[in-house]
Amino acid sequence: MTKSFIHLTPESMPASLEGELEAEGLVRRRAWVKFLRNMDAPPPEARSSLDIREIGPEHAMDFARIAAFGFDMAEESEPMIAGLVGRPGWHLFMSFDGDRPAGTGALFVRDGMGWCDWGAT
């Protein structure tokens, strides 16, 4: 493995952790954007010329190829990503330009909470 990442929310990170990770030779590379939305108001309307739909196994490898490329992951990771299709809690979506896969996104839901992931084009 040539790259590893540790993603923690600031609320869950002990104050000493950053120093401990640096002492082990790890360096800060990037941060992930996190969004929150007030659930009292309806979501804003979104428009696109692309068709967005939840996918099944027939598009699992298309999803994996786009997501792996978008996240700079090795081609060998694609079967693992494709394996998310149909797993409990996971909802995988793709955008299509006609019949051509164009983008990916996923929603994991458990206990009334959702987590978005795998957004790539």
Coordinates of N, CA and C in Angstrom, one line a residue:
M1 N 0.9 -1.2 0.0 CA 0.0 0.0 0.0 C 0.9 1.2 0.0
T2 N 0.6 2.1 -0.9 CA 1.5 3.3 -1.0 C 0.9 4.5 -0.4
K3 N -0.4 4.6 -0.1 CA -1.1 5.7 0.5 C -2.1 5.2 1.5
S4 N -2.1 5.9 2.6 CA -3.1 5.7 3.6 C -3.7 7.0 4.1
F5 N -4.9 7.0 4.5 CA -5.6 8.2 5.0 C -6.4 7.9 6.2
I6 N -6.3 8.9 7.1 CA -7.1 8.8 8.3 C -8.1 10.0 8.3
H7 N -9.4 9.8 8.3 CA -10.3 10.9 8.3 C -11.1 10.9 9.6
L8 N -11.0 12.0 10.3 CA -11.7 12.1 11.6 C -12.4 13.5 11.6
T9 N -13.6 13.5 12.2 CA -14.2 14.8 12.4 C -13.5 15.5 13.5
P10 N -13.4 16.8 13.5 CA -12.7 17.6 14.6 C -13.4 17.2 16.0
E11 N -14.7 17.0 16.0 CA -15.3 16.6 17.2 C -14.9 15.3 17.8
S12 N -14.4 14.4 17.0 CA -14.0 13.1 17.5 C -12.5 12.9 17.7
M13 N -11.8 14.0 17.4 CA -10.3 13.8 17.4 C -9.7 14.3 18.7
P14 N -9.0 13.5 19.5 CA -8.4 13.9 20.7 C -7.4 15.0 20.4
A15 N -7.2 15.9 21.3 CA -6.2 17.1 21.0 C -4.8 16.6 20.7
S16 N -4.4 15.5 21.3 CA -3.0 15.0 21.1 C -2.8 14.2 19.8
L17 N -3.9 13.8 19.1 CA -3.8 12.9 18.0 C -2.9 13.4 16.9
E18 N -3.1 14.7 16.5 CA -2.3 15.2 15.4 C -0.8 15.1 15.6
G19 N -0.4 15.5 16.8 CA 1.0 15.3 17.2 C 1.5 13.9 17.2
E20 N 0.7 13.0 17.7 CA 1.0 11.6 17.7 C 1.2 11.0 16.3
L21 N 0.3 11.4 15.4 CA 0.4 10.9 14.0 C 1.6 11.5 13.3
E22 N 1.9 12.8 13.6 CA 3.1 13.4 13.0 C 4.4 12.7 13.5
A23 N 4.4 12.3 14.8 CA 5.5 11.6 15.4 C 5.7 10.2 14.7
E24 N 4.7 9.7 14.1 CA 4.8 8.4 13.4 C 5.1 8.6 11.9
G25 N 5.4 9.8 11.5 CA 5.8 10.1 10.1 C 4.6 10.4 9.2
L26 N 3.4 10.5 9.7 CA 2.3 10.9 8.9 C 2.2 12.4 8.7
V27 N 1.8 12.8 7.5 CA 1.7 14.3 7.3 C 0.3 14.6 6.8
R28 N -0.2 15.8 7.1 CA -1.5 16.3 6.7 C -1.5 16.5 5.2
R29 N -2.4 15.9 4.5 CA -2.5 16.0 3.0 C -3.7 16.7 2.5
R30 N -4.8 16.4 3.0 CA -6.0 17.0 2.5 C -7.1 16.9 3.5
A31 N -8.2 17.6 3.3 CA -9.3 17.6 4.2 C -10.5 17.3 3.4
W32 N -11.5 16.7 4.0 CA -12.8 16.4 3.3 C -13.8 17.4 3.7
V33 N -14.6 17.8 2.7 CA -15.7 18.8 3.0 C -16.8 18.0 3.6
K34 N -17.4 18.7 4.6 CA -18.5 18.1 5.3 C -19.7 19.1 5.3
F35 N -20.9 18.6 4.9 CA -22.0 19.4 4.8 C -23.1 19.0 5.8
L36 N -23.8 20.0 6.3 CA -25.0 19.8 7.2 C -26.1 20.5 6.6
R37 N -27.3 20.0 6.7 CA -28.5 20.7 6.2 C -29.6 20.7 7.2
N38 N -30.3 21.8 7.4 CA -31.4 21.9 8.3 C -32.5 21.0 7.8
M39 N -33.0 20.1 8.5 CA -34.0 19.2 8.1 C -35.4 19.8 8.1
D40 N -35.6 21.0 8.7 CA -36.9 21.6 8.8 C -37.4 22.2 7.5
A41 N -36.4 22.5 6.6 CA -36.8 23.1 5.3 C -36.6 22.1 4.2
P42 N -37.4 22.1 3.2 CA -37.2 21.2 2.1 C -35.9 21.5 1.3
P43 N -35.4 20.4 0.7 CA -34.1 20.6 0.0 C -34.3 21.5 -1.2
P44 N -33.3 22.3 -1.6 CA -33.4 23.1 -2.8 C -33.6 22.2 -4.0
E45 N -34.3 22.8 -5.0 CA -34.5 22.0 -6.3 C -33.2 22.0 -7.0
A46 N -32.9 20.8 -7.6 CA -31.7 20.6 -8.4 C -32.1 20.3 -9.8
R47 N -31.4 20.9 -10.8 CA -31.7 20.6 -12.2 C -30.4 20.1 -12.9
S48 N -30.6 19.2 -13.8 CA -29.5 18.7 -14.6 C -30.0 18.0 -15.9
S49 N -29.2 18.1 -16.9 CA -29.6 17.4 -18.1 C -29.2 15.9 -18.0
L50 N -28.5 15.5 -17.0 CA -28.1 14.1 -16.8 C -29.3 13.4 -16.1
D51 N -29.3 12.1 -16.3 CA -30.3 11.2 -15.7 C -29.6 10.6 -14.4
I52 N -30.2 10.8 -13.3 CA -29.7 10.3 -12.0 C -30.5 9.2 -11.6
R53 N -29.9 8.0 -11.3 CA -30.7 6.9 -10.8 C -29.9 6.0 -9.9
E54 N -30.6 5.3 -9.0 CA -30.0 4.3 -8.1 C -29.7 3.1 -9.0
I55 N -28.5 2.5 -8.8 CA -28.0 1.4 -9.6 C -28.1 0.1 -8.9
G56 N -28.0 -0.9 -9.7 CA -28.0 -2.3 -9.2 C -26.7 -2.9 -9.7
P57 N -26.6 -4.3 -9.6 CA -25.3 -5.0 -10.0 C -24.9 -4.7 -11.4
E58 N -25.8 -4.4 -12.3 CA -25.5 -4.3 -13.7 C -24.5 -3.1 -14.0
H59 N -24.5 -2.1 -13.1 CA -23.6 -1.0 -13.2 C -22.5 -0.9 -12.1
A60 N -22.4 -2.0 -11.4 CA -21.5 -1.9 -10.2 C -20.0 -1.6 -10.7
M61 N -19.6 -2.3 -11.8 CA -18.2 -2.0 -12.2 C -18.0 -0.7 -12.8
D62 N -19.0 -0.1 -13.5 CA -19.0 1.2 -14.0 C -18.8 2.2 -12.9
F63 N -19.6 2.0 -11.8 CA -19.6 2.8 -10.6 C -18.2 2.8 -10.1
A64 N -17.6 1.6 -9.9 CA -16.3 1.4 -9.3 C -15.2 2.0 -10.1
R65 N -15.3 1.9 -11.4 CA -14.3 2.5 -12.3 C -14.2 4.0 -12.1
I66 N -15.4 4.7 -12.2 CA -15.5 6.1 -12.0 C -15.0 6.6 -10.6
A67 N -15.5 5.9 -9.6 CA -15.2 6.3 -8.2 C -13.7 6.1 -8.0
A68 N -13.1 5.0 -8.4 CA -11.7 4.7 -8.1 C -10.9 5.8 -8.8
F69 N -11.2 6.1 -10.1 CA -10.5 7.1 -10.8 C -10.6 8.5 -10.1
G70 N -11.8 8.8 -9.7 CA -12.1 10.1 -9.0 C -11.3 10.3 -7.7
F71 N -11.1 9.2 -7.0 CA -10.5 9.2 -5.7 C -9.0 8.8 -5.8
D72 N -8.5 8.7 -7.0 CA -7.1 8.4 -7.2 C -6.7 7.0 -6.5
M73 N -7.6 6.1 -6.7 CA -7.4 4.7 -6.1 C -6.9 3.8 -7.2
A74 N -6.2 2.8 -6.8 CA -5.7 1.8 -7.7 C -6.8 1.0 -8.3
E75 N -6.6 0.5 -9.6 CA -7.6 -0.3 -10.3 C -8.0 -1.5 -9.5
E76 N -7.0 -2.0 -8.7 CA -7.3 -3.2 -7.9 C -8.4 -3.0 -6.8
S77 N -8.7 -1.7 -6.5 CA -9.7 -1.4 -5.5 C -11.1 -1.5 -6.1
E78 N -11.2 -1.6 -7.4 CA -12.6 -1.5 -8.1 C -13.5 -2.7 -7.6
P79 N -13.0 -3.9 -7.5 CA -14.0 -5.0 -7.0 C -14.5 -4.7 -5.6
M80 N -13.7 -4.1 -4.7 CA -14.1 -3.8 -3.4 C -15.3 -2.7 -3.5
I81 N -15.0 -1.7 -4.3 CA -16.0 -0.6 -4.4 C -17.3 -1.2 -5.0
A82 N -17.2 -2.0 -6.1 CA -18.3 -2.6 -6.7 C -19.1 -3.4 -5.8
G83 N -18.5 -4.0 -4.8 CA -19.1 -4.9 -3.8 C -20.1 -4.1 -2.9
L84 N -20.1 -2.8 -2.9 CA -21.0 -2.1 -2.1 C -22.5 -2.2 -2.6
V85 N -22.6 -2.4 -3.9 CA -24.0 -2.5 -4.5 C -24.7 -3.7 -3.7
G86 N -25.9 -3.3 -3.2 CA -26.7 -4.3 -2.6 C -26.4 -4.6 -1.1
R87 N -25.3 -4.0 -0.6 CA -25.0 -4.2 0.8 C -26.0 -3.4 1.7
P88 N -26.3 -3.9 2.9 CA -27.3 -3.3 3.8 C -26.9 -1.8 4.1
G89 N -27.8 -0.9 3.9 CA -27.6 0.5 4.2 C -27.1 1.3 3.0
W90 N -26.5 0.7 2.1 CA -25.8 1.4 0.9 C -26.8 1.6 -0.2
H91 N -26.8 2.8 -0.7 CA -27.6 3.2 -1.9 C -26.6 3.9 -2.9
L92 N -26.4 3.2 -4.0 CA -25.4 3.8 -5.0 C -26.2 4.4 -6.1
F93 N -25.7 5.6 -6.5 CA -26.4 6.3 -7.6 C -25.3 6.7 -8.7
M94 N -25.8 6.8 -9.9 CA -25.0 7.2 -11.0 C -25.7 8.2 -11.8
S95 N -24.9 9.1 -12.4 CA -25.5 10.0 -13.4 C -25.2 9.4 -14.8
F96 N -26.1 9.6 -15.7 CA -25.9 9.1 -17.0 C -26.2 10.2 -18.1
D97 N -25.3 10.3 -19.0 CA -25.5 11.1 -20.2 C -26.0 10.2 -21.3
G98 N -27.3 10.1 -21.5 CA -27.8 9.1 -22.3 C -27.6 7.8 -21.7
D99 N -26.9 6.8 -22.3 CA -26.6 5.5 -21.8 C -25.2 5.5 -21.2
R100 N -24.5 6.6 -21.3 CA -23.1 6.6 -20.9 C -23.0 7.0 -19.4
P101 N -22.3 6.2 -18.5 CA -22.1 6.6 -17.1 C -21.3 7.8 -17.1
A102 N -21.7 8.7 -16.2 CA -20.9 10.0 -16.1 C -20.5 10.4 -14.7
G103 N -21.1 9.9 -13.7 CA -20.7 10.2 -12.3 C -21.3 9.3 -11.3
T104 N -20.7 9.4 -10.1 CA -21.1 8.5 -9.0 C -21.4 9.2 -7.7
G105 N -22.2 8.6 -6.9 CA -22.5 9.1 -5.6 C -23.1 8.0 -4.8
A106 N -22.9 8.0 -3.5 CA -23.5 7.0 -2.6 C -24.1 7.6 -1.4
L107 N -25.1 6.9 -0.8 CA -25.7 7.3 0.5 C -25.7 6.0 1.3
F108 N -25.1 6.2 2.5 CA -25.2 5.1 3.5 C -26.2 5.5 4.6
V109 N -27.2 4.7 4.9 CA -28.2 5.1 5.9 C -28.3 4.1 7.0
R110 N -28.2 4.6 8.2 CA -28.4 3.7 9.4 C -28.9 4.5 10.5
D111 N -29.9 4.0 11.2 CA -30.5 4.6 12.4 C -30.9 6.0 12.1
G112 N -31.5 6.3 11.0 CA -32.1 7.6 10.7 C -31.0 8.6 10.3
M113 N -29.8 8.2 10.1 CA -28.7 9.2 9.7 C -28.2 8.7 8.4
G114 N -27.8 9.7 7.6 CA -27.3 9.4 6.2 C -25.9 10.0 6.1
W115 N -25.1 9.3 5.3 CA -23.7 9.7 5.1 C -23.5 9.6 3.6
C116 N -23.1 10.7 2.9 CA -22.8 10.7 1.5 C -21.4 10.4 1.2
D117 N -21.1 9.7 0.2 CA -19.7 9.3 -0.2 C -19.6 9.0 -1.7
W118 N -18.4 8.7 -2.1 CA -18.1 8.3 -3.5 C -18.6 9.2 -4.6
G119 N -18.6 10.5 -4.3 CA -19.0 11.5 -5.3 C -17.8 11.7 -6.3
A120 N -18.0 11.3 -7.5 CA -16.9 11.4 -8.5 C -17.5 11.5 -9.9
T121 N -16.7 12.2 -10.8 CA -17.1 12.3 -12.2 C -15.9 11.8 -13.1

